[in-house]
Tab-separated table of C-alpha atoms and ligand atoms in Angstrom:
chain	number	residue	atom	x	y	z
V	1	MET	CA	-21.207	28.690	3.509
V	2	ASP	CA	-21.498	27.674	-0.133
V	3	CYS	CA	-20.447	24.377	-1.680
V	4	LYS	CA	-17.014	25.648	-2.452
V	5	GLY	CA	-16.490	26.392	1.198
V	6	PHE	CA	-17.340	22.781	1.962
V	7	GLU	CA	-14.789	21.293	-0.383
V	8	ASP	CA	-11.901	20.970	2.078
V	9	LEU	CA	-14.262	20.083	4.900
V	10	ILE	CA	-15.835	17.220	2.992
V	11	SER	CA	-12.437	15.892	2.038
V	12	ALA	CA	-11.324	16.027	5.675
V	13	TYR	CA	-14.634	14.478	6.720
V	14	ALA	CA	-13.949	11.505	4.456
V	15	ASP	CA	-10.586	11.111	6.186
V	16	GLY	CA	-12.093	11.317	9.655
V	17	GLU	CA	-10.119	14.507	10.252
V	18	THR	CA	-12.914	16.885	11.252
V	19	THR	CA	-13.905	18.020	14.698
V	20	GLY	CA	-17.303	16.957	15.971
V	21	GLU	CA	-18.673	20.393	15.237
V	22	GLU	CA	-17.366	20.382	11.682
V	23	ALA	CA	-18.751	16.907	11.105
V	24	GLN	CA	-22.203	18.120	12.135
V	25	LEU	CA	-21.896	21.028	9.744
V	26	VAL	CA	-20.943	18.721	6.896
V	27	GLU	CA	-23.708	16.253	7.635
V	28	ALA	CA	-26.307	18.996	7.710
V	29	HIS	CA	-25.105	20.306	4.350
V	30	LEU	CA	-25.012	16.840	2.798
V	31	LYS	CA	-28.684	16.368	3.599
V	32	ALA	CA	-29.516	19.345	1.445
V	33	CYS	CA	-26.913	19.156	-1.322
V	34	ARG	CA	-26.625	16.390	-3.864
V	35	ALA	CA	-23.519	17.824	-5.528
V	36	CYS	CA	-21.563	17.592	-2.301
V	37	GLY	CA	-22.957	14.129	-1.724
V	38	ARG	CA	-21.419	13.093	-5.024
V	39	ARG	CA	-18.204	14.800	-4.033
V	40	LEU	CA	-18.034	12.724	-0.879
V	41	ALA	CA	-18.949	9.561	-2.764
V	42	PHE	CA	-16.136	10.205	-5.207
V	43	ILE	CA	-13.618	10.722	-2.419
V	44	ARG	CA	-14.680	7.579	-0.616
V	45	ARG	CA	-14.554	5.521	-3.768
V	46	SER	CA	-11.156	6.817	-4.813
V	47	LYS	CA	-9.838	6.242	-1.299
V	48	ASP	CA	-10.984	2.631	-1.489
V	49	ILE	CA	-9.365	2.149	-4.858
V	50	LEU	CA	-6.095	3.757	-3.846
V	51	ALA	CA	-5.971	1.727	-0.658
V	52	SER	CA	-6.445	-1.515	-2.548
V	53	MET	CA	-4.156	-0.619	-5.411
V	54	PRO	CA	-1.560	-3.329	-5.940
V	55	ALA	CA	1.656	-1.854	-4.591
V	56	PRO	CA	4.780	-2.184	-6.697
V	57	GLU	CA	7.201	-4.362	-4.786
V	58	ALA	CA	10.665	-3.116	-4.063
V	59	PRO	CA	13.007	-4.674	-6.654
V	60	ALA	CA	14.790	-7.821	-5.479
V	61	ASP	CA	18.293	-6.361	-5.665
V	62	LEU	CA	17.253	-3.378	-3.573
V	63	LYS	CA	15.699	-5.640	-0.962
V	64	ALA	CA	18.750	-7.868	-0.913
V	65	ALA	CA	21.036	-4.872	-0.319
V	66	LEU	CA	18.778	-3.610	2.461
V	67	ARG	CA	18.675	-7.030	4.115
V	68	VAL	CA	22.450	-7.304	4.105
V	69	ALA	CA	22.890	-3.807	5.487
V	70	ALA	CA	20.252	-4.456	8.152
V	71	ALA	CA	21.898	-7.691	9.241
V	72	GLN	CA	25.267	-5.989	9.490
V	73	ALA	CA	23.935	-3.019	11.388
V	74	GLU	CA	22.256	-5.409	13.812
V	75	ALA	CA	25.413	-7.442	14.231
V	76	ARG	CA	27.295	-4.248	14.912
V	77	SER	CA	24.907	-3.110	17.597
V	78	ARG	CA	24.938	-6.567	19.235
V	79	ALA	CA	28.735	-6.736	19.327
V	80	GLU	CA	29.242	-3.093	20.156
V	81	PRO	CA	32.453	-3.294	22.275
V	82	GLU	CA	34.692	-4.424	19.458
V	83	ARG	CA	38.275	-5.532	19.466
V	84	PRO	CA	40.493	-2.834	18.068
V	85	GLY	CA	41.412	-3.329	14.448
V	86	SER	CA	38.410	-5.408	13.475
V	87	PRO	CA	36.335	-3.733	10.814
V	88	SER	CA	33.248	-2.286	12.396
V	89	GLY	CA	29.804	-3.386	11.353
V	90	LYS	CA	29.113	0.218	10.578
V	91	ALA	CA	31.854	0.243	7.983
V	92	LEU	CA	30.625	-3.057	6.568
V	93	ALA	CA	27.101	-1.762	6.245
V	94	ALA	CA	28.401	1.375	4.611
V	95	GLY	CA	30.464	-0.731	2.255
V	96	ALA	CA	27.513	-2.905	1.352
V	97	LEU	CA	25.438	0.100	0.439
V	98	ALA	CA	28.208	1.984	-1.250
V	99	GLY	CA	28.934	-1.131	-3.273
V	100	ALA	CA	25.348	-1.517	-4.272
V	101	LEU	CA	25.153	2.127	-5.068
V	102	PRO	CA	28.362	3.387	-6.620
V	103	GLY	CA	29.119	6.993	-6.085
V	104	ARG	CA	25.815	7.902	-4.546
V	105	ALA	CA	25.757	6.760	-0.965
V	106	GLU	CA	28.208	9.346	0.372
V	107	PRO	CA	28.397	7.916	3.868
V	108	ARG	CA	29.281	10.668	6.244
V	109	PRO	CA	32.537	9.889	8.009
V	110	ALA	CA	31.462	8.910	11.468
V	111	GLY	CA	34.293	10.060	13.686
V	112	PRO	CA	35.124	7.721	16.518
V	113	THR	CA	32.668	8.364	19.270
V	114	LEU	CA	33.648	8.421	22.875
V	115	LEU	CA	32.095	4.988	23.090
V	116	ASP	CA	34.225	3.631	20.248
V	117	ARG	CA	37.331	5.069	21.808
V	118	THR	CA	36.441	3.706	25.199
V	119	SER	CA	35.926	0.209	23.906
V	120	ALA	CA	39.138	0.416	21.876
V	121	TRP	CA	40.977	1.360	25.023
V	122	MET	CA	39.370	-1.463	26.968
V	123	GLY	CA	40.468	-3.837	24.231
V	124	THR	CA	44.110	-3.014	24.851
V	125	LEU	CA	43.861	-4.152	28.439
V	126	SER	CA	44.210	-7.749	29.495
V	127	PRO	CA	41.110	-9.528	28.318
V	128	ARG	CA	40.822	-11.274	31.629
V	129	TYR	CA	39.860	-8.520	34.023
V	130	GLY	CA	36.603	-10.378	34.303
V	131	LEU	CA	34.714	-7.408	35.607
V	132	ALA	CA	32.055	-7.494	32.995
V	133	PHE	CA	29.610	-5.821	35.259
V	134	GLY	CA	31.961	-2.995	36.095
V	135	LEU	CA	32.789	-2.589	32.421
V	136	ALA	CA	29.154	-2.394	31.515
V	137	ALA	CA	28.651	0.279	34.145
V	138	PHE	CA	31.707	2.124	32.895
V	139	LEU	CA	30.521	2.005	29.306
V	140	LEU	CA	27.120	3.115	30.375
V	141	VAL	CA	28.625	6.171	32.001
V	142	GLY	CA	30.637	6.798	28.840
V	143	LEU	CA	27.512	6.400	26.791
V	144	TRP	CA	25.681	8.737	29.082
V	145	PHE	CA	28.329	11.405	28.674
V	146	GLU	CA	28.411	10.981	24.942
V	147	ARG	CA	24.665	11.141	24.544
V	148	ARG	CA	24.399	14.063	26.891
V	149	GLN	CA	26.397	16.081	24.436
V	150	ASP	CA	23.956	16.021	21.587
V	151	ASP	CA	20.466	15.529	22.832
V	152	PRO	CA	18.604	14.414	25.898
V	153	VAL	CA	18.299	10.654	25.934
V	154	PRO	CA	15.254	9.074	27.456
V	155	ILE	CA	16.008	6.598	30.174
V	156	ASP	CA	14.641	3.662	28.211
V	157	VAL	CA	17.162	4.255	25.436
V	158	MET	CA	19.929	4.129	27.993
V	159	LEU	CA	18.482	1.002	29.505
V	160	SER	CA	18.146	-0.759	26.202
V	161	ALA	CA	21.739	0.181	25.382
V	162	HIS	CA	22.711	-1.231	28.752
V	163	ARG	CA	20.867	-4.455	28.024
V	164	ARG	CA	22.682	-4.705	24.699
V	165	TYR	CA	26.033	-4.414	26.397
V	166	ALA	CA	25.114	-6.847	29.114
V	167	LEU	CA	24.170	-9.353	26.435
V	168	ALA	CA	27.303	-8.673	24.441
V	169	GLN	CA	29.730	-9.137	27.316
V	170	PRO	CA	29.882	-12.948	27.647
V	171	LEU	CA	30.002	-13.401	23.879
V	172	ALA	CA	32.881	-11.023	23.423
V	173	ARG	CA	34.866	-12.778	26.032
V	174	THR	CA	34.201	-16.416	25.263
V	175	ASP	CA	37.585	-17.125	23.710
V	176	SER	CA	39.661	-15.756	26.524
V	177	ASP	CA	37.583	-15.887	29.647
V	178	PRO	CA	38.372	-19.052	31.577
V	179	GLY	CA	35.279	-18.575	33.638
V	180	SER	CA	33.033	-18.876	30.658
V	181	VAL	CA	30.588	-21.705	31.017
V	182	ASP	CA	29.821	-22.071	27.364
V	183	ALA	CA	33.332	-22.693	26.095
V	184	PRO	CA	34.395	-26.293	26.623
V	185	ALA	CA	37.717	-26.088	28.458
V	186	ASP	CA	39.297	-28.939	26.457
V	187	ASP	CA	38.996	-27.084	23.232
V	188	LEU	CA	40.776	-24.028	24.494
V	189	GLU	CA	44.447	-23.545	24.034
V	190	ASP	CA	46.230	-24.204	27.264
V	191	ASP	CA	48.657	-21.335	27.190
V	192	GLU	CA	46.550	-19.323	29.533
V	193	THR	CA	46.683	-20.011	33.224
V	194	ASP	CA	43.691	-19.696	35.429
V	195	ASP	CA	43.931	-17.334	38.316
F	1	MET	CA	14.430	-5.624	14.513
F	2	LEU	CA	16.092	-3.944	11.525
F	3	GLN	CA	15.484	-7.001	9.386
F	4	ARG	CA	11.840	-6.969	10.330
F	5	PHE	CA	11.760	-3.287	9.525
F	6	VAL	CA	13.133	-3.971	6.043
F	7	GLU	CA	10.589	-6.718	5.410
F	8	GLU	CA	7.725	-4.618	6.657
F	9	TYR	CA	8.459	-1.254	5.120
F	10	SER	CA	10.723	-1.529	2.092
F	11	ASP	CA	7.851	-2.044	-0.341
F	12	SER	CA	5.951	0.942	0.977
F	13	ALA	CA	9.070	3.057	0.940
F	14	PHE	CA	9.813	2.051	-2.609
F	15	GLN	CA	6.287	2.776	-3.678
F	16	PHE	CA	6.427	6.243	-2.202
F	17	ALA	CA	9.800	6.920	-3.809
F	18	TYR	CA	8.492	5.717	-7.121
F	19	ARG	CA	5.540	8.070	-6.868
F	20	LEU	CA	7.974	10.895	-6.263
F	21	CYS	CA	10.552	10.048	-8.917
F	22	ASP	CA	8.679	8.120	-11.560
F	23	ASP	CA	11.898	6.205	-12.201
F	24	VAL	CA	12.892	2.798	-10.879
F	25	GLU	CA	16.632	3.384	-10.632
F	26	GLU	CA	16.294	6.763	-8.972
F	27	SER	CA	13.766	5.319	-6.550
F	28	LYS	CA	16.099	2.486	-5.628
F	29	GLU	CA	18.884	4.920	-4.895
F	30	LEU	CA	16.628	7.105	-2.777
F	31	VAL	CA	15.372	4.173	-0.746
F	32	GLN	CA	18.856	2.795	-0.177
F	33	GLU	CA	20.108	6.111	1.059
F	34	ALA	CA	17.164	6.630	3.355
F	35	PHE	CA	17.513	3.181	4.924
F	36	PHE	CA	21.252	3.569	5.155
F	37	ARG	CA	20.864	6.735	7.161
F	38	LEU	CA	18.396	5.023	9.445
F	39	PHE	CA	20.754	2.110	10.071
F	40	LYS	CA	23.479	4.529	11.032
F	41	SER	CA	21.432	6.126	13.748
F	42	TRP	CA	19.891	2.860	14.839
F	43	ASP	CA	21.575	2.865	18.259
F	44	ARG	CA	19.391	5.816	19.106
F	45	TYR	CA	16.326	3.729	18.586
F	46	ASP	CA	13.898	4.038	21.411
F	47	ALA	CA	12.443	0.561	21.782
F	48	SER	CA	9.247	1.915	23.290
F	49	GLN	CA	8.427	3.685	20.030
F	50	PRO	CA	6.658	1.807	17.269
F	51	LEU	CA	8.685	1.014	14.154
F	52	GLU	CA	6.243	3.221	12.327
F	53	ALA	CA	7.986	6.260	13.774
F	54	TRP	CA	11.082	5.242	11.861
F	55	PHE	CA	9.050	4.618	8.779
F	56	LEU	CA	7.874	8.224	8.934
F	57	ALA	CA	11.498	9.304	9.162
F	58	ILE	CA	12.227	7.244	6.050
F	59	LEU	CA	9.332	8.817	4.186
F	60	ARG	CA	10.502	12.238	5.244
F	61	ASN	CA	13.989	11.566	3.896
F	62	LEU	CA	12.595	10.213	0.660
F	63	TYR	CA	10.484	13.281	0.190
F	64	VAL	CA	13.272	15.743	0.888
F	65	ASP	CA	15.805	13.852	-1.228
F	66	SER	CA	13.437	13.440	-4.126
F	67	VAL	CA	13.047	17.180	-4.387
F	68	LYS	CA	16.828	17.491	-4.690
F	69	LYS	CA	17.629	14.415	-6.724
F	70	CYS	CA	14.805	13.276	-8.923
F	71	ASP	CA	14.342	15.268	-12.003
F	72	ARG	CA	11.067	14.360	-13.495
F	73	ARG	CA	11.805	15.570	-16.971
F	74	ASN	CA	8.386	14.827	-18.301
F	75	ARG	CA	6.473	16.165	-15.377
F	76	VAL	CA	4.772	19.449	-15.071
F	77	SER	CA	5.850	21.141	-11.913
F	78	LEU	CA	2.956	22.212	-9.871
F	79	ASP	CA	0.777	22.752	-7.059
F	80	ALA	CA	-0.550	25.093	-9.704
F	81	PRO	CA	-4.260	25.501	-9.266
F	82	VAL	CA	-6.056	22.854	-11.201
F	83	ARG	CA	-9.229	24.773	-11.670
F	84	HIS	CA	-11.264	27.541	-10.083
F	85	GLU	CA	-9.149	30.051	-11.961
F	86	ASP	CA	-12.200	32.286	-12.174
F	87	GLY	CA	-12.362	32.145	-8.404
F	88	GLU	CA	-15.964	33.119	-7.895
F	89	GLY	CA	-18.538	30.556	-6.935
F	90	LEU	CA	-19.553	27.906	-9.378
F	91	SER	CA	-18.704	28.779	-12.950
F	92	ILE	CA	-20.821	27.438	-15.794
F	93	ALA	CA	-18.034	25.050	-16.636
F	94	GLU	CA	-17.989	23.781	-13.100
F	95	THR	CA	-21.731	23.390	-12.906
F	96	MET	CA	-21.548	21.246	-15.992
F	97	ALA	CA	-18.592	19.439	-14.561
F	98	ASP	CA	-20.460	18.677	-11.384
F	99	ALA	CA	-23.337	17.265	-13.332
F	100	ARG	CA	-20.869	14.842	-14.839
F	101	ASP	CA	-19.614	13.686	-11.456
F	102	GLU	CA	-22.187	10.928	-11.908
F	103	ASP	CA	-20.305	9.745	-14.969
F	104	ILE	CA	-17.077	9.656	-13.021
F	105	LEU	CA	-18.650	7.796	-10.158
F	106	GLU	CA	-20.226	5.356	-12.515
F	107	ALA	CA	-16.896	4.828	-14.244
F	108	LEU	CA	-15.293	4.121	-10.886
F	109	GLU	CA	-17.750	1.312	-10.271
F	110	ARG	CA	-16.536	-0.520	-13.329
F	111	ARG	CA	-13.942	-3.199	-13.322
F	112	GLU	CA	-11.238	-1.142	-14.992
F	113	ALA	CA	-11.605	1.573	-12.360
F	114	VAL	CA	-8.407	0.534	-10.655
F	115	GLU	CA	-6.362	1.075	-13.796
F	116	GLN	CA	-8.185	4.326	-14.449
F	117	VAL	CA	-7.313	5.652	-11.022
F	118	GLN	CA	-3.781	4.349	-11.229
F	119	GLU	CA	-3.189	6.077	-14.539
F	120	ALA	CA	-4.821	9.282	-13.388
F	121	MET	CA	-2.693	9.155	-10.278
F	122	SER	CA	0.506	8.720	-12.298
F	123	SER	CA	-0.279	11.801	-14.339
F	124	LEU	CA	-0.512	14.022	-11.269
F	125	SER	CA	2.251	16.291	-10.012
F	126	ARG	CA	4.829	14.999	-7.584
F	127	ASP	CA	3.236	16.773	-4.653
F	128	HIS	CA	-0.264	15.658	-5.433
F	129	GLN	CA	0.869	12.057	-5.833
F	130	ALA	CA	2.902	12.276	-2.674
F	131	ILE	CA	0.044	13.525	-0.575
F	132	LEU	CA	-2.507	11.045	-1.944
F	133	THR	CA	-0.059	8.197	-1.469
F	134	LEU	CA	0.511	9.195	2.130
F	135	CYS	CA	-3.158	9.769	2.853
F	136	ASP	CA	-4.994	7.109	0.894
F	137	VAL	CA	-2.419	4.439	0.090
F	138	GLU	CA	-0.382	4.485	3.293
F	139	GLY	CA	-3.308	5.601	5.417
F	140	LEU	CA	-1.392	8.184	7.441
F	141	ASP	CA	-3.292	10.768	9.431
F	142	TYR	CA	-2.924	14.496	8.806
F	143	THR	CA	-0.423	14.988	11.598
F	144	GLN	CA	1.822	12.291	10.190
F	145	ILE	CA	1.470	13.683	6.689
F	146	ALA	CA	2.530	17.099	7.934
F	147	GLN	CA	5.562	15.469	9.514
F	148	VAL	CA	6.593	13.747	6.302
F	149	LEU	CA	6.092	16.790	4.124
F	150	GLY	CA	7.544	19.167	6.674
F	151	ALA	CA	4.412	21.251	6.277
F	152	PRO	CA	2.411	23.103	8.907
F	153	PRO	CA	-0.328	20.719	10.081
F	154	GLY	CA	-2.973	23.301	9.266
F	155	THR	CA	-2.157	23.192	5.566
F	156	VAL	CA	-2.585	19.445	5.114
F	157	ARG	CA	-6.354	19.590	4.883
F	158	SER	CA	-6.397	21.933	1.933
F	159	ARG	CA	-3.508	20.177	0.243
F	160	VAL	CA	-5.233	16.816	0.418
F	161	SER	CA	-8.385	18.394	-0.886
F	162	ARG	CA	-6.550	20.048	-3.787
F	163	ALA	CA	-4.817	16.804	-4.714
F	164	ARG	CA	-8.195	15.083	-4.802
F	165	ALA	CA	-9.607	17.801	-7.008
F	166	ALA	CA	-6.669	17.271	-9.352
F	167	LEU	CA	-7.235	13.519	-9.394
F	168	LYS	CA	-10.898	14.021	-10.147
F	169	GLU	CA	-9.980	16.378	-12.959
F	170	LYS	CA	-7.749	13.744	-14.536
F	171	LEU	CA	-10.472	11.146	-14.187
F	172	ARG	CA	-12.917	13.578	-15.697
F	173	ASP	CA	-10.716	13.840	-18.776
F	174	ARG	CA	-10.614	10.086	-19.060
F	175	THR	CA	-14.288	9.605	-18.394
F	176	ALA	CA	-15.162	12.287	-20.931
F	177	GLY	CA	-13.187	10.293	-23.474
F	178	MET	CA	-15.038	7.121	-22.551
F	179	VAL	CA	-18.512	8.625	-22.380
F	180	ALA	CA	-18.308	10.785	-25.489
L	1	ZN	ZN1	-22.883	21.486	-1.483
């Protein structure tokens, strides 16, 4: 193989992307060929320089918009079972980006998922069914059905979704659940009777 | 988690977009859209995967969108061969060129080397800049690069090599100016 044939190999060698056999081939050639030695030296040097090149920072307004959208998306996923009528975090995040980016964001209309519909339906029931665990299980089944329809979901995704709901349950119910430990009873309006 | 993701990866994402678009406003738009899409599908996040997997998805979106949306008016479109047009062994020009590799190397040892490389880099085609950014700036491996570019893994090796040849060619032009 001539030097030209070594060009790609030497480049890959510098990246640590050769097989053991190829590396041996390159090393043997380098012992005999100064031109290819210089080629490798150039690649290594330019790699070093590119790696240490000062990176342009993302502009402050871009970062600010991303932070806001991230916070809202996180809030949405924490408070997933939402009361009907409240603007969803998803919509807020979309709004934040669309606002920061007029006419370009084109958020795809996310039709209500089975999950959204399920939680909307749950919201119309009395808020005091107090079966948080059963609800979580129910939602999980709903989630499972929904996810099953597009692609196989690894079990850990389902579990982490489950954990999210489990965490969200007491928070969502604080204002109306008399059994809640965190809400001081005195501060609650007394128009609700305990069972 | 998302907030951490923004802090950790927005600069890199912007840098990559800027390499692709060569325009601050266009790059901002690209990055916003890519992150926005990620946030939308965030509930599918598999917590056992590293955040880097999502970063690759962002890079992929940036790359695809930049092809559609960024018009680099002043840029030559390429992956055109940079040299070797003669195609047979080492031409006289190339033999001479190789002799001058020492000049290039020497130039790269100097203090202004960083600016030299940066400028040479900026004058490359979108694809060459993209691949060198992924490989040498971001430090991705060939498999990851293939993922971002949507290219068969087997082609990455030669594409990286070609981009480097192009970079060297640009530096050669500059060095020739300095040495002459
Ligand atoms: Zn050689």
